[in-house]
Amino acid sequence: MKKNPHFIKSVVETAAKTDTVMPWARGARRAAFIAKRAGNAPVRKTA
């Protein structure tokens, strides 16, 4: 099978330009999500 260097070069350039922020990325957005989730934890009662 013949390799297509132009296609590979195009994919690498596009990946370098993309600035998609993932929900699990480190930073302020993740810290806010964790704080929100931790703040809404139900209070557990024992019998």
PDB file of C-alpha atoms in Angstrom:
ATOM      1  CA  MET A   1       0.000   0.000   0.000  1.00  0.00           C
ATOM      2  CA  LYS A   2       1.360   3.418  -0.991  1.00  0.00           C
ATOM      3  CA  LYS A   3       1.788   5.995   1.763  1.00  0.00           C
ATOM      4  CA  ASN A   4       0.458   9.493   1.194  1.00  0.00           C
ATOM      5  CA  PRO A   5       2.854  11.992   2.855  1.00  0.00           C
ATOM      6  CA  HIS A   6       0.619  14.948   1.965  1.00  0.00           C
ATOM      7  CA  PHE A   7      -2.277  13.424   3.919  1.00  0.00           C
ATOM      8  CA  ILE A   8      -0.080  12.738   6.945  1.00  0.00           C
ATOM      9  CA  LYS A   9       1.358  16.259   6.835  1.00  0.00           C
ATOM     10  CA  SER A  10      -2.148  17.719   6.618  1.00  0.00           C
ATOM     11  CA  VAL A  11      -3.349  15.707   9.618  1.00  0.00           C
ATOM     12  CA  VAL A  12      -0.352  16.781  11.714  1.00  0.00           C
ATOM     13  CA  GLU A  13      -0.881  20.467  10.822  1.00  0.00           C
ATOM     14  CA  THR A  14      -4.589  20.306  11.645  1.00  0.00           C
ATOM     15  CA  ALA A  15      -3.901  18.608  14.989  1.00  0.00           C
ATOM     16  CA  ALA A  16      -1.385  21.305  15.884  1.00  0.00           C
ATOM     17  CA  LYS A  17      -3.924  24.095  15.129  1.00  0.00           C
ATOM     18  CA  THR A  18      -6.832  22.572  17.055  1.00  0.00           C
ATOM     19  CA  ASP A  19      -7.436  24.056  20.508  1.00  0.00           C
ATOM     20  CA  THR A  20     -10.235  21.843  21.769  1.00  0.00           C
ATOM     21  CA  VAL A  21     -10.581  21.888  25.547  1.00  0.00           C
ATOM     22  CA  MET A  22     -11.501  18.527  26.984  1.00  0.00           C
ATOM     23  CA  PRO A  23     -13.565  18.335  30.195  1.00  0.00           C
ATOM     24  CA  TRP A  24     -10.888  16.295  31.943  1.00  0.00           C
ATOM     25  CA  ALA A  25      -8.120  18.794  31.169  1.00  0.00           C
ATOM     26  CA  ARG A  26      -6.311  20.363  34.124  1.00  0.00           C
ATOM     27  CA  GLY A  27      -7.162  23.924  35.006  1.00  0.00           C
ATOM     28  CA  ALA A  28      -9.795  26.236  36.431  1.00  0.00           C
ATOM     29  CA  ARG A  29     -12.694  24.595  34.583  1.00  0.00           C
ATOM     30  CA  ARG A  30     -11.849  21.164  36.029  1.00  0.00           C
ATOM     31  CA  ALA A  31     -11.372  22.570  39.534  1.00  0.00           C
ATOM     32  CA  ALA A  32     -14.757  24.308  39.342  1.00  0.00           C
ATOM     33  CA  PHE A  33     -16.424  21.101  38.189  1.00  0.00           C
ATOM     34  CA  ILE A  34     -14.878  19.081  41.017  1.00  0.00           C
ATOM     35  CA  ALA A  35     -15.852  21.723  43.596  1.00  0.00           C
ATOM     36  CA  LYS A  36     -19.428  21.776  42.299  1.00  0.00           C
ATOM     37  CA  ARG A  37     -19.652  18.003  42.387  1.00  0.00           C
ATOM     38  CA  ALA A  38     -18.138  17.797  45.887  1.00  0.00           C
ATOM     39  CA  GLY A  39     -20.493  20.498  47.194  1.00  0.00           C
ATOM     40  CA  ASN A  40     -23.615  18.601  46.096  1.00  0.00           C
ATOM     41  CA  ALA A  41     -22.745  15.374  47.880  1.00  0.00           C
ATOM     42  CA  PRO A  42     -25.730  14.094  49.879  1.00  0.00           C
ATOM     43  CA  VAL A  43     -25.355  13.795  53.631  1.00  0.00           C
ATOM     44  CA  ARG A  44     -25.265  10.148  54.589  1.00  0.00           C
ATOM     45  CA  LYS A  45     -27.131   9.105  57.687  1.00  0.00           C
ATOM     46  CA  THR A  46     -26.342   5.969  59.638  1.00  0.00           C
ATOM     47  CA  ALA A  47     -28.878   3.957  61.553  1.00  0.00           C
TER      48      ALA A  47
END
